[in-house]
PDB file of C-alpha atoms in Angstrom:
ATOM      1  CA  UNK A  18      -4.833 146.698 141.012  1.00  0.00           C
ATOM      2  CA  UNK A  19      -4.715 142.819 141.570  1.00  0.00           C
ATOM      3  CA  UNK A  20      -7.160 142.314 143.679  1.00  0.00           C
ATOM      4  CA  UNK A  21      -9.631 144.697 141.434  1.00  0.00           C
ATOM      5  CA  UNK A  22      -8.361 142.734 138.690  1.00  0.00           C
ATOM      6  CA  UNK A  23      -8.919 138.957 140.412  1.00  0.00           C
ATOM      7  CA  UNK A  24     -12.752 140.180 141.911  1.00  0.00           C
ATOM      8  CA  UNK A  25     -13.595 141.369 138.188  1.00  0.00           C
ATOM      9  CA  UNK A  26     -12.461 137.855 136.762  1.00  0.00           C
ATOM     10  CA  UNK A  27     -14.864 136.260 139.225  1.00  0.00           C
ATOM     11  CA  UNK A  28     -17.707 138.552 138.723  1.00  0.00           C
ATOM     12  CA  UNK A  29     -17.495 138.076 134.809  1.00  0.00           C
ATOM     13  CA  UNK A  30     -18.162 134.357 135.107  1.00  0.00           C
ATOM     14  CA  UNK A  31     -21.506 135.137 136.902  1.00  0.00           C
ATOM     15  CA  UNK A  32     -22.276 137.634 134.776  1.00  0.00           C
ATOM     16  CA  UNK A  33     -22.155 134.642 131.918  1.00  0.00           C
ATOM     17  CA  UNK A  34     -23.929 132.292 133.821  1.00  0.00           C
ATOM     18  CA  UNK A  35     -26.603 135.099 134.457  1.00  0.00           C
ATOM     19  CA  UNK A  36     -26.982 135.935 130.656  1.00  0.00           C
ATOM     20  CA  UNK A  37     -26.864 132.266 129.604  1.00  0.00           C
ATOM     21  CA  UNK A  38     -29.544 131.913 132.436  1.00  0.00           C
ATOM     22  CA  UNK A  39     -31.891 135.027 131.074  1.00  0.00           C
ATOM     23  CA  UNK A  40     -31.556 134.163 127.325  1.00  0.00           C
ATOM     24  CA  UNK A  41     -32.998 130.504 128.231  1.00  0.00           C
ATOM     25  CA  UNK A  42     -35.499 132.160 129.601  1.00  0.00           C
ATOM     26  CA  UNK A  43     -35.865 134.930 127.060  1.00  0.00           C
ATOM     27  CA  UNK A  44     -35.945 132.033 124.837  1.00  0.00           C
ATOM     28  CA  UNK A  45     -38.689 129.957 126.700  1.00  0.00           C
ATOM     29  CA  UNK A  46     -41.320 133.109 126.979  1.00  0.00           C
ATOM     30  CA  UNK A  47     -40.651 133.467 122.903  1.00  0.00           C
ATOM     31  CA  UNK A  48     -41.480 130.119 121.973  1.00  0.00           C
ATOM     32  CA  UNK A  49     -44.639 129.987 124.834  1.00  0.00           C
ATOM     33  CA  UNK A  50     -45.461 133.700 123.192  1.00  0.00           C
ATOM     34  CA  UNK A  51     -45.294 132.245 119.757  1.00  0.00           C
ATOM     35  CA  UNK A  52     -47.360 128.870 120.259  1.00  0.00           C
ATOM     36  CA  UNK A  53     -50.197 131.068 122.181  1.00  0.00           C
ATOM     37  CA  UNK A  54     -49.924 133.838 119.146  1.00  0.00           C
ATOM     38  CA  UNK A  55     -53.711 135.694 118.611  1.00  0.00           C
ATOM     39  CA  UNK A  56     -56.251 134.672 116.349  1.00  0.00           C
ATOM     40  CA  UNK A  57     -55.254 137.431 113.492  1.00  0.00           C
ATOM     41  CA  UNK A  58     -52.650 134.809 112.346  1.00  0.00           C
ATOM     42  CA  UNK A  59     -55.287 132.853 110.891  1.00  0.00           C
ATOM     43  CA  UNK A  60     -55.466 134.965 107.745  1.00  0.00           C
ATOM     44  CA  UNK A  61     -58.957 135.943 105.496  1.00  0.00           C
ATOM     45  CA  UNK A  62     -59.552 132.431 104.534  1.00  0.00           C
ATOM     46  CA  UNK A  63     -59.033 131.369 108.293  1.00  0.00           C
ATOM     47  CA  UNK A  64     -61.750 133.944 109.192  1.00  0.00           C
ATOM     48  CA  UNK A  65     -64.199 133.390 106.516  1.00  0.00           C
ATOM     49  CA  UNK A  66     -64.521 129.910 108.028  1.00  0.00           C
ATOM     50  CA  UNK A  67     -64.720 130.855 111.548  1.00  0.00           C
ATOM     51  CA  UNK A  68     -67.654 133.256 110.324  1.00  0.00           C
ATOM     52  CA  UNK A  69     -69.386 130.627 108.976  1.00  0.00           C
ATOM     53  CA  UNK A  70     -68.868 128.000 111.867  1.00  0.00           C
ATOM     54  CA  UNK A  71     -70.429 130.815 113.821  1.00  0.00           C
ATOM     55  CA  UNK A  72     -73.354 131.251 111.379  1.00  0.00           C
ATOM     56  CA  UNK A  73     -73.821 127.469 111.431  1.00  0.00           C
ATOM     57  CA  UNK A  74     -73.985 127.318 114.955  1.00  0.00           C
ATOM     58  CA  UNK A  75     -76.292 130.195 115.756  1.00  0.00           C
ATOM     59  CA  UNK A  76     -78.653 128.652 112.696  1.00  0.00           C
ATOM     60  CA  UNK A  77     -78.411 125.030 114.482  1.00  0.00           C
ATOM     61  CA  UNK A  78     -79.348 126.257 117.616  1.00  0.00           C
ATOM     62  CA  UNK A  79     -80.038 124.982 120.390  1.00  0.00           C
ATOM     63  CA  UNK A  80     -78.700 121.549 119.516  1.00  0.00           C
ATOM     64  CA  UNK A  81     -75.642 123.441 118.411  1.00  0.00           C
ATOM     65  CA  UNK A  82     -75.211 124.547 121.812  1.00  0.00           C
ATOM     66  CA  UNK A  83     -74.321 120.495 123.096  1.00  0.00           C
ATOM     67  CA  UNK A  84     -71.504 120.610 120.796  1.00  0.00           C
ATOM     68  CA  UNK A  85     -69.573 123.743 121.338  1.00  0.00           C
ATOM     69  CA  UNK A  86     -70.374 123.491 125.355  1.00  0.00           C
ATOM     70  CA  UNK A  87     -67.535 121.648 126.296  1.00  0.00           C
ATOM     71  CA  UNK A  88     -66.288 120.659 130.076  1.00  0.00           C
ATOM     72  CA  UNK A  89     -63.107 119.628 131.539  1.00  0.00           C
ATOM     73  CA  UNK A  90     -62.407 118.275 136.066  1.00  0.00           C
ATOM     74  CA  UNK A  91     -60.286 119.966 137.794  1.00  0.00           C
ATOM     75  CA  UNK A  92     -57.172 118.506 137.860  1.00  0.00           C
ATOM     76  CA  UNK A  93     -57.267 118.887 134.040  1.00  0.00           C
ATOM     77  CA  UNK A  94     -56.712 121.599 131.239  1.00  0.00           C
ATOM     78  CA  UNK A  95     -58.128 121.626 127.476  1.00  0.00           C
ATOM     79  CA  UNK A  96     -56.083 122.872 124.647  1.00  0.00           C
ATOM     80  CA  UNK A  97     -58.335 124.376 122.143  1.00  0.00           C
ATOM     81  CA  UNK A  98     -56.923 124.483 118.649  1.00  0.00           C
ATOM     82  CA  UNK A  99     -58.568 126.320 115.587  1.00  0.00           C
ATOM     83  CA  UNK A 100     -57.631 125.872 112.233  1.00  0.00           C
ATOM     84  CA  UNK A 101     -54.664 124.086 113.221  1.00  0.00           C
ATOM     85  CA  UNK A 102     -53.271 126.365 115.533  1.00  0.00           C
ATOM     86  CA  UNK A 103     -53.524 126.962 119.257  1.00  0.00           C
ATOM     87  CA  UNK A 104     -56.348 130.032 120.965  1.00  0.00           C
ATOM     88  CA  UNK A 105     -54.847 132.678 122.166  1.00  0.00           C
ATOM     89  CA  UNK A 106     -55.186 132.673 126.207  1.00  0.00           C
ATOM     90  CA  UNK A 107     -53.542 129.080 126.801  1.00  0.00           C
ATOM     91  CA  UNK A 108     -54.848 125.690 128.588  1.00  0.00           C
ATOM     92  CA  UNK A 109     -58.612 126.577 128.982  1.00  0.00           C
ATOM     93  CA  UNK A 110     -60.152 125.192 132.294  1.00  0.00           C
ATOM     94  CA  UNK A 111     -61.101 123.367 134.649  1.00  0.00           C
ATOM     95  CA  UNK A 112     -65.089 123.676 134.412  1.00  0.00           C
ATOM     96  CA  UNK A 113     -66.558 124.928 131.137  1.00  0.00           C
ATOM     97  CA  UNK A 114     -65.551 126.613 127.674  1.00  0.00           C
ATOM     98  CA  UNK A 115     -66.557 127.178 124.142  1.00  0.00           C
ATOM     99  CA  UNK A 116     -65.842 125.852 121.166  1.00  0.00           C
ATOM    100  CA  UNK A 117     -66.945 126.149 117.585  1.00  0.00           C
ATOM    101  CA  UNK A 118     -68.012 123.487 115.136  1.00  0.00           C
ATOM    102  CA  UNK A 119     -65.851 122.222 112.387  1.00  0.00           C
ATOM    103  CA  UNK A 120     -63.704 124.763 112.192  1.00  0.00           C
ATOM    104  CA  UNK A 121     -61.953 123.834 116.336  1.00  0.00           C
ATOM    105  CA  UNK A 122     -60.814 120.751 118.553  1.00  0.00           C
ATOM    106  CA  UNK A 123     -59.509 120.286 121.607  1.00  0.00           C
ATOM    107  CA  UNK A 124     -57.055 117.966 123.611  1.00  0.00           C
ATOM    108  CA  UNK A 125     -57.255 117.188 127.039  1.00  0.00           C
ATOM    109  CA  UNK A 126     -54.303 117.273 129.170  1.00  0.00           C
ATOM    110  CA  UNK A 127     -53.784 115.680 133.069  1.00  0.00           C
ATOM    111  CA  UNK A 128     -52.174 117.715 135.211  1.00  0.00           C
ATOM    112  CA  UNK A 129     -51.689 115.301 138.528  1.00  0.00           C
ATOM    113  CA  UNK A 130     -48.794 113.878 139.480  1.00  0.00           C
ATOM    114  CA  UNK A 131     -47.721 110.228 137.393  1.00  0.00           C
ATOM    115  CA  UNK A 132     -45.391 107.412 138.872  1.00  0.00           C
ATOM    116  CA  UNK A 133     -43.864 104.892 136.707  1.00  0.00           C
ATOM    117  CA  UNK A 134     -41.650 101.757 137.246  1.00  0.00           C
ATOM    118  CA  UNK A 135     -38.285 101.996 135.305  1.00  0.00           C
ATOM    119  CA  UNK A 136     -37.570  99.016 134.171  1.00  0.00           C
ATOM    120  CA  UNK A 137     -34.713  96.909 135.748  1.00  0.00           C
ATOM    121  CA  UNK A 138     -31.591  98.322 133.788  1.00  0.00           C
ATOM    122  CA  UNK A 139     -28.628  96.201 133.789  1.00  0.00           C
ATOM    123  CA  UNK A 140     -25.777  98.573 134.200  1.00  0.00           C
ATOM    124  CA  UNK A 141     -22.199  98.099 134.101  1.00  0.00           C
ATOM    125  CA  UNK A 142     -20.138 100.123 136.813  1.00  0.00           C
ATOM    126  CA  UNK A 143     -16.999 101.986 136.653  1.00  0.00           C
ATOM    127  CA  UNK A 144     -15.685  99.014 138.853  1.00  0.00           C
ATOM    128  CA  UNK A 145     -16.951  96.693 136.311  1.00  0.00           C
ATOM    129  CA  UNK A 146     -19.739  94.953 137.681  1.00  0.00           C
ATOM    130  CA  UNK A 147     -23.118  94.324 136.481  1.00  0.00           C
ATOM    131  CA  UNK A 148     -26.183  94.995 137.949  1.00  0.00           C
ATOM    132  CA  UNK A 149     -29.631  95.089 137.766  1.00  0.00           C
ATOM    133  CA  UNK A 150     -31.172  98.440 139.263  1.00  0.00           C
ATOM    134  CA  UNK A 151     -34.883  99.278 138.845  1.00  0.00           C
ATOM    135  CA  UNK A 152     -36.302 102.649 140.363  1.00  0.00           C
ATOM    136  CA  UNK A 153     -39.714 104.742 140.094  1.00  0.00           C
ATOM    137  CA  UNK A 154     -40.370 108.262 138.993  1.00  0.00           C
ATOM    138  CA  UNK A 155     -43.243 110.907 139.913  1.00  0.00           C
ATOM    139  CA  UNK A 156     -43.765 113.700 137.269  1.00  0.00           C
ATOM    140  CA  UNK A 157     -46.587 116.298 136.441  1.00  0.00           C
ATOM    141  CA  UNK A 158     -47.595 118.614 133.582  1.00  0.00           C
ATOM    142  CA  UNK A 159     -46.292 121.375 134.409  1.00  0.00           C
ATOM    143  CA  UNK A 160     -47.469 123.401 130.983  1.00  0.00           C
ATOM    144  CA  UNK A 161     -50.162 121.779 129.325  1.00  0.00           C
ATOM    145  CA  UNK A 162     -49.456 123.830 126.123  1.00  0.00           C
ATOM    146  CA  UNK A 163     -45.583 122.894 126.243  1.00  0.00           C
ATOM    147  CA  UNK A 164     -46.708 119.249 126.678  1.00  0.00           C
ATOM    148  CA  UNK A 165     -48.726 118.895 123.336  1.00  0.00           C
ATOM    149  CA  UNK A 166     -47.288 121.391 121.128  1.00  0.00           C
ATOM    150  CA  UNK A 167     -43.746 120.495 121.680  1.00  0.00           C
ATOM    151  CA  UNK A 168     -43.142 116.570 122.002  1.00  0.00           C
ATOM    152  CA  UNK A 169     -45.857 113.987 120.515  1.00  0.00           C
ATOM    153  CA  UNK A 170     -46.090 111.436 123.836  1.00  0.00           C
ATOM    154  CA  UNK A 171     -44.616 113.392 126.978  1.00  0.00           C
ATOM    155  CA  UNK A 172     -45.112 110.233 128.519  1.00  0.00           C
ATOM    156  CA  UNK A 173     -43.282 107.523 126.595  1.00  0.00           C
ATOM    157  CA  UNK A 174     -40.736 110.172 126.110  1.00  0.00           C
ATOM    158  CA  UNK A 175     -39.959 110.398 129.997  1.00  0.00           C
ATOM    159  CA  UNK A 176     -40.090 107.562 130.142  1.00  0.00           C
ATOM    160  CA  UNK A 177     -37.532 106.313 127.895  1.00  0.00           C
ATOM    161  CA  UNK A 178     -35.796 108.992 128.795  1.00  0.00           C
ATOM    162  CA  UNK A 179     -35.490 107.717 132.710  1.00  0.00           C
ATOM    163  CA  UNK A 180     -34.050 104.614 131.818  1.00  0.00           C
ATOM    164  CA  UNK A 181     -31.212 106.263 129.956  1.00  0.00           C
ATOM    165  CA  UNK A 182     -30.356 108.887 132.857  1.00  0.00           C
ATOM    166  CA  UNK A 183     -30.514 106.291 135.069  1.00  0.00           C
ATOM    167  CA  UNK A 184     -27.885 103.931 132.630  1.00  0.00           C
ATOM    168  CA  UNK A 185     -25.644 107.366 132.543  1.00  0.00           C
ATOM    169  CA  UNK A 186     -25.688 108.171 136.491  1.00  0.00           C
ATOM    170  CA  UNK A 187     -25.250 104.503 137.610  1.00  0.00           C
ATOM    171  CA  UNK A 188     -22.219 103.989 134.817  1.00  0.00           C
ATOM    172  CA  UNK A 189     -20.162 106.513 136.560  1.00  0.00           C
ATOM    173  CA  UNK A 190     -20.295 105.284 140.221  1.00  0.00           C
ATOM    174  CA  UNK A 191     -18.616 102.529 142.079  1.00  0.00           C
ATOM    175  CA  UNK A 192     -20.706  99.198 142.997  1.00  0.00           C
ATOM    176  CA  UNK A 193     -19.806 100.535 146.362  1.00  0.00           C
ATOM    177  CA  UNK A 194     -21.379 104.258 145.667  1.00  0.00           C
ATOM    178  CA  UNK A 195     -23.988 102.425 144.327  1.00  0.00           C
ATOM    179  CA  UNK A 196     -25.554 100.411 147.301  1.00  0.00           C
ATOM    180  CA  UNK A 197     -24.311 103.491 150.014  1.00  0.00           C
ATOM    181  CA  UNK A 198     -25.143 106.328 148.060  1.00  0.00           C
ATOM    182  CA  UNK A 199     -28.504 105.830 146.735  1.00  0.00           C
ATOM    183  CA  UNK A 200     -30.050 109.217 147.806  1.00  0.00           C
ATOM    184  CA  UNK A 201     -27.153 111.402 145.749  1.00  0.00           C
ATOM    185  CA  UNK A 202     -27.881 108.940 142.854  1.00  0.00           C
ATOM    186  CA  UNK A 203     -31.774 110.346 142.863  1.00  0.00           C
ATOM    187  CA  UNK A 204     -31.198 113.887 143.272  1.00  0.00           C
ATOM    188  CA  UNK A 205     -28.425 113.449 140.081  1.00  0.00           C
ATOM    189  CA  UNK A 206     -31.262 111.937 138.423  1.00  0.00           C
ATOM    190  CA  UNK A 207     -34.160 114.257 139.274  1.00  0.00           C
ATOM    191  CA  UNK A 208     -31.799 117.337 138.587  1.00  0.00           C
ATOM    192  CA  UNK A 209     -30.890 115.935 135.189  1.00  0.00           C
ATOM    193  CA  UNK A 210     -34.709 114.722 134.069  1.00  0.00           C
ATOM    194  CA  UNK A 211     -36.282 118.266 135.004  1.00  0.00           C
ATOM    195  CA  UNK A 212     -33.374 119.870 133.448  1.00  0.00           C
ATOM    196  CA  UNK A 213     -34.248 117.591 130.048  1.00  0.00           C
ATOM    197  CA  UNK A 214     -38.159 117.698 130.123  1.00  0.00           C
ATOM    198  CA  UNK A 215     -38.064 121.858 131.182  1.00  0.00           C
ATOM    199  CA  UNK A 216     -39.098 122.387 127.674  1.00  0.00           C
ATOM    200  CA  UNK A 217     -41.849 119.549 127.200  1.00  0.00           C
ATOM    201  CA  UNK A 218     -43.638 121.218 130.051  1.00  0.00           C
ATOM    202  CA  UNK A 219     -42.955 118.275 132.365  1.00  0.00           C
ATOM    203  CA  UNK A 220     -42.117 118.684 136.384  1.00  0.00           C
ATOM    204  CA  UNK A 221     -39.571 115.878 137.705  1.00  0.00           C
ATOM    205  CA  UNK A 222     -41.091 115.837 141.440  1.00  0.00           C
ATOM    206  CA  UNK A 223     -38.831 112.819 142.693  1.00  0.00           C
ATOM    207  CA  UNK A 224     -37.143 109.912 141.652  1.00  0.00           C
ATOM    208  CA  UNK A 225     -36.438 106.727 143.986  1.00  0.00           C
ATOM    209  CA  UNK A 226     -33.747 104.159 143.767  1.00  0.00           C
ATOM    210  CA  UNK A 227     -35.970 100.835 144.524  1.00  0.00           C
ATOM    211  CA  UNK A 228     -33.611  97.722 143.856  1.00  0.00           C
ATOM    212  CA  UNK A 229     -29.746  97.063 143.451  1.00  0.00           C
ATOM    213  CA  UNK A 230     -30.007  93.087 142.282  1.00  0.00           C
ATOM    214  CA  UNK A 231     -26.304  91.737 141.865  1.00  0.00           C
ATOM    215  CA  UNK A 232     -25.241  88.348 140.251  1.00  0.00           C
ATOM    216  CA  UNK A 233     -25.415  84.939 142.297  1.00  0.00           C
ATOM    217  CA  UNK A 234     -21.350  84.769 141.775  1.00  0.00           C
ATOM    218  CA  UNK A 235     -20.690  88.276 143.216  1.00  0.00           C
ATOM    219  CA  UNK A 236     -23.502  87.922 145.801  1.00  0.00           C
ATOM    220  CA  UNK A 237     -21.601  84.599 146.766  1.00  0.00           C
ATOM    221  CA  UNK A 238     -17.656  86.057 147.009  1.00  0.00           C
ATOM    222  CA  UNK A 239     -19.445  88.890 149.133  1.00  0.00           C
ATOM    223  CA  UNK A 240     -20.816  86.890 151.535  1.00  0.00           C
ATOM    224  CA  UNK A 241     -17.093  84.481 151.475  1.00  0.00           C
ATOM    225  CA  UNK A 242     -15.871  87.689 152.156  1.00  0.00           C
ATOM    226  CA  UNK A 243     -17.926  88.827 154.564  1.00  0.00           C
ATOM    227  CA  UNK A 244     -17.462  85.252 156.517  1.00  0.00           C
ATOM    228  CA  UNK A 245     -14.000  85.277 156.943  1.00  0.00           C
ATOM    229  CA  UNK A 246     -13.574  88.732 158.182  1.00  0.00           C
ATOM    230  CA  UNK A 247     -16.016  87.600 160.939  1.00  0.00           C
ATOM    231  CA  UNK A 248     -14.154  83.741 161.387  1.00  0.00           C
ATOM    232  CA  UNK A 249     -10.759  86.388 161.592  1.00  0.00           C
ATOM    233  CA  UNK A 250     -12.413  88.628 164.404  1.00  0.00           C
ATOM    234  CA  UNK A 251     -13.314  85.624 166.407  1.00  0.00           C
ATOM    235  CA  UNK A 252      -9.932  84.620 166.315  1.00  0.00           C
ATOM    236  CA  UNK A 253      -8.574  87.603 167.119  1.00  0.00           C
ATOM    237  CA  UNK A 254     -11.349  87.954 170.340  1.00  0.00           C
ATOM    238  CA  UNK A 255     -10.642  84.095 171.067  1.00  0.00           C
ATOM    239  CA  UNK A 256      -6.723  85.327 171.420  1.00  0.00           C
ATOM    240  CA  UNK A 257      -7.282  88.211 173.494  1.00  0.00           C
ATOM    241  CA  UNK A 258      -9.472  86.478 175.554  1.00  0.00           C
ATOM    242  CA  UNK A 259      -6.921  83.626 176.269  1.00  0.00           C
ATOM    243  CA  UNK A 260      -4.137  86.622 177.144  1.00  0.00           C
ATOM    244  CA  UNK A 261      -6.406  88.157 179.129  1.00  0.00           C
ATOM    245  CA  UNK A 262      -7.236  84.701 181.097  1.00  0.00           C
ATOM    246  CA  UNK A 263      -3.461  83.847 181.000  1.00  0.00           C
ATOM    247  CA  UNK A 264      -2.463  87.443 182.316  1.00  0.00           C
ATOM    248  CA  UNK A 265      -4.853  86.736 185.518  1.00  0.00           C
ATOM    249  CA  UNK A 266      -3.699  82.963 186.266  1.00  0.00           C
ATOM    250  CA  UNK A 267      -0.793  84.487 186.684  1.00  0.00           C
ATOM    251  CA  UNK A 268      -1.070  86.527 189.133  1.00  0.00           C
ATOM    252  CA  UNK A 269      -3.600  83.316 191.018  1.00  0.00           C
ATOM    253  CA  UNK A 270      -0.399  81.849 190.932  1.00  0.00           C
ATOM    254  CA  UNK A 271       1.957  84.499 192.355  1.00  0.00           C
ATOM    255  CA  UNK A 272      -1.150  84.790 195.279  1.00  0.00           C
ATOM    256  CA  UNK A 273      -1.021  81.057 196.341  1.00  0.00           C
ATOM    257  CA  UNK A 274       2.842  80.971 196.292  1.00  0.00           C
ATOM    258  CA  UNK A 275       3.120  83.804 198.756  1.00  0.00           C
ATOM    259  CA  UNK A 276       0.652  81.626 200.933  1.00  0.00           C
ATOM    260  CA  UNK A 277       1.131  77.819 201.189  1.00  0.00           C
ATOM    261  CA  UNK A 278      -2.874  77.462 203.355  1.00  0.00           C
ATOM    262  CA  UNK A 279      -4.645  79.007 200.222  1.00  0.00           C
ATOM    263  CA  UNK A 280      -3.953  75.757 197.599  1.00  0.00           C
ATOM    264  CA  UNK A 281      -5.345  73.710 200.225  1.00  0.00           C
ATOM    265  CA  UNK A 282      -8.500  75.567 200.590  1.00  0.00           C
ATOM    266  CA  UNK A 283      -8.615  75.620 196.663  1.00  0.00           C
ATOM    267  CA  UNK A 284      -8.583  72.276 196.818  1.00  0.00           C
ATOM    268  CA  UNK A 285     -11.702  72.044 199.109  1.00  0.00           C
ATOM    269  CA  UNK A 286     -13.364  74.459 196.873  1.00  0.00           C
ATOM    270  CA  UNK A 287     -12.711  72.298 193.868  1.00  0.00           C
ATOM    271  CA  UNK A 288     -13.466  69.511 196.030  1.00  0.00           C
ATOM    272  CA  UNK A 289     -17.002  71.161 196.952  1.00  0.00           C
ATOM    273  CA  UNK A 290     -17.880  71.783 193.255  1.00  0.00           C
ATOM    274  CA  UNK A 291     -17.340  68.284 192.322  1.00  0.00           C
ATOM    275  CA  UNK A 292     -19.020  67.055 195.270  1.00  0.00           C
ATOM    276  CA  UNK A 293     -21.951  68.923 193.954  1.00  0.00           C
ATOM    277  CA  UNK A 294     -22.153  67.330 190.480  1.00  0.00           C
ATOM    278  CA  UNK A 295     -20.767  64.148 190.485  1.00  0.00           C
ATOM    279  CA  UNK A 296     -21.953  62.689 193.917  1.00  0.00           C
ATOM    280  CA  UNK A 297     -20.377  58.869 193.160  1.00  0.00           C
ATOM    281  CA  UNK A 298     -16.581  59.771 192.763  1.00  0.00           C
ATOM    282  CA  UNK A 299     -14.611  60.121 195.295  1.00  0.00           C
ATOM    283  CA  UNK A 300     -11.215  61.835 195.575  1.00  0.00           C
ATOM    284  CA  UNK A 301      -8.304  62.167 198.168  1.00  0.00           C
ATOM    285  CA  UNK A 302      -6.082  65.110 197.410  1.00  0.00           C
ATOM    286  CA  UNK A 303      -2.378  64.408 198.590  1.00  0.00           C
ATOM    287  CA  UNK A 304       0.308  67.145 198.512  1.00  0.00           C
ATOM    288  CA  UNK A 305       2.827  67.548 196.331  1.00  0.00           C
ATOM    289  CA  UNK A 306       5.384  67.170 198.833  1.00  0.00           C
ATOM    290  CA  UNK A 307       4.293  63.723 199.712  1.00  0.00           C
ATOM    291  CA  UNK A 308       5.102  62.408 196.245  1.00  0.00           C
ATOM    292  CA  UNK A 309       8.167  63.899 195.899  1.00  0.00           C
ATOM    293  CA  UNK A 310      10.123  61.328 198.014  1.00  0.00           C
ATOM    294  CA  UNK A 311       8.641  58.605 195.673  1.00  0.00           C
ATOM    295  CA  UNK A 312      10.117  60.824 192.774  1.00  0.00           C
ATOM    296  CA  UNK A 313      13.783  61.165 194.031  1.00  0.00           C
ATOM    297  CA  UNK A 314      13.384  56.948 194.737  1.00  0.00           C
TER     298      UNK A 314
END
């Protein structure tokens, strides 16, 4: 009974998340059903004028025909809007479609990816540093009709909307997070932007961390820093060196004491090298026992 008891309290979570999940999506289709409603919610009035944009046209033709005949490339899509409110059937496009005079317009929409710079953002870390961080942005229309119906400028409003993700991501990281982790800081912020703009109609592609500027002071007491942990590793390779050298005359020593005939030929070979670079001095070794005599006097 536990265990059926502890796998039903895990399922019921999912089953939450699922719902919450479908109703957002229930919710989405509704509103993208109700901005693309049919033409019948025009009213009488609504269709008395269409009938008589229609009669003007077909009396104006065929110089009519240059003004309903409209065109639109590839990479975009027209939303046509009569009386106010948007045709049934969506973002018309690309190549050619109809409209009719007076009574419909139409706004063109871009549908290719967009980069823009954000702005260096001085940030303050959960360390408490400040720095200046800059990054860029690629985005897409994604729905054309979501994009005008629902926000006035998609544009400025990603935008603006960048630079504020990017103040809330970079305030809750270390200065040290910050300059190692700059990948996990762009997915955060590329998760949270298409998250945001999902209902605009916009498509986060990819965000980039460019530039992590920090202050003269700080960039000065990091390279102090960074100094004397390399002046304390030479000093710590300069001692083991000198062990290491110590350790082995040493044992030279112990070598020549067990054999009297090898200081004498290390003092031909030192002979020899001097010999060799200093050609005008001249030197007589004498042993050690000689001068001892002198010593005891």
């Amino acid at each position: 009974m536990d265990v059926n008891s502890e796998e039903v309290a895990m399922k019921e979570p999912r089953g939450r998340d699922r719902q919450i999940g479908s109703s957002r999506h229930d919710a989405k289709v509704h509103d993208f059903e109700a901005l693309e409603s049919p033409d019948s919610g025009i009213g009488i009035c609504g269709w008395l004028l269409v009938a008589l944009s229609v009669l003007l046209m077909l009396v104006t033709l065929p110089i009519s025909i240059w003004m309903c005949i409209k065109i639109v490339k590839e990479y975009e899509r027209a939303i046509i809007f009569r009386l106010g409110r948007i045709v049934r059937g969506g973002a018309k496009g690309p190549g050619l479609f109809f409209i009719l005079p007076c009574t419909d317009s139409f706004i063109n929409v871009d549908m290719r990816t967009i980069t823009f710079d954000i702005p260096p953002q001085e940030v303050l870390t959960k360390d408490s540093v400040t720095v200046s961080v800059d990054g860029v942005v690629y985005y897409r229309v994604q729905n054309a009709t979501l994009a005008v119906a629902n926000i006035t400028n998609a544009d400025a409003a990603t935008r603006l909307l960048a630079q504020t993700t990017l103040r809330n991501v970079l305030g809750t990281k270390n200065l040290a997070e910050i300059l190692s982790d700059r990948e996990e800081i762009a997915h955060s912020m590329q998760s949270t932007l298409d998250d945001a703009t999902d209902d605009w109609g916009i498509k986060v592609e990819r965000v980039e961390i460019k530039d992590v500027k920090l202050p003269l002071q700080l960039q000065r007491a990091m390279a102090a820093e960074a100094e004397a942990s390399r002046e304390a590793r030479a000093k710590v390779i300069a001692a083991e060196g000198e062990m290491n050298a110590s350790r082995a005359l040493k044992e030279a020593s112990l070598v020549i004491a067990e054999s009297p005939s090898a200081l004498q030929l290390r003092y031909l070979q030192t002979l020899n090298t001097i010999a060799a670079e200093k050609n005008s001095t001249i030197i007589f070794p004498l042993p050690l026992e000689m001068m001892q005599g002198f010593i005891k006097h």
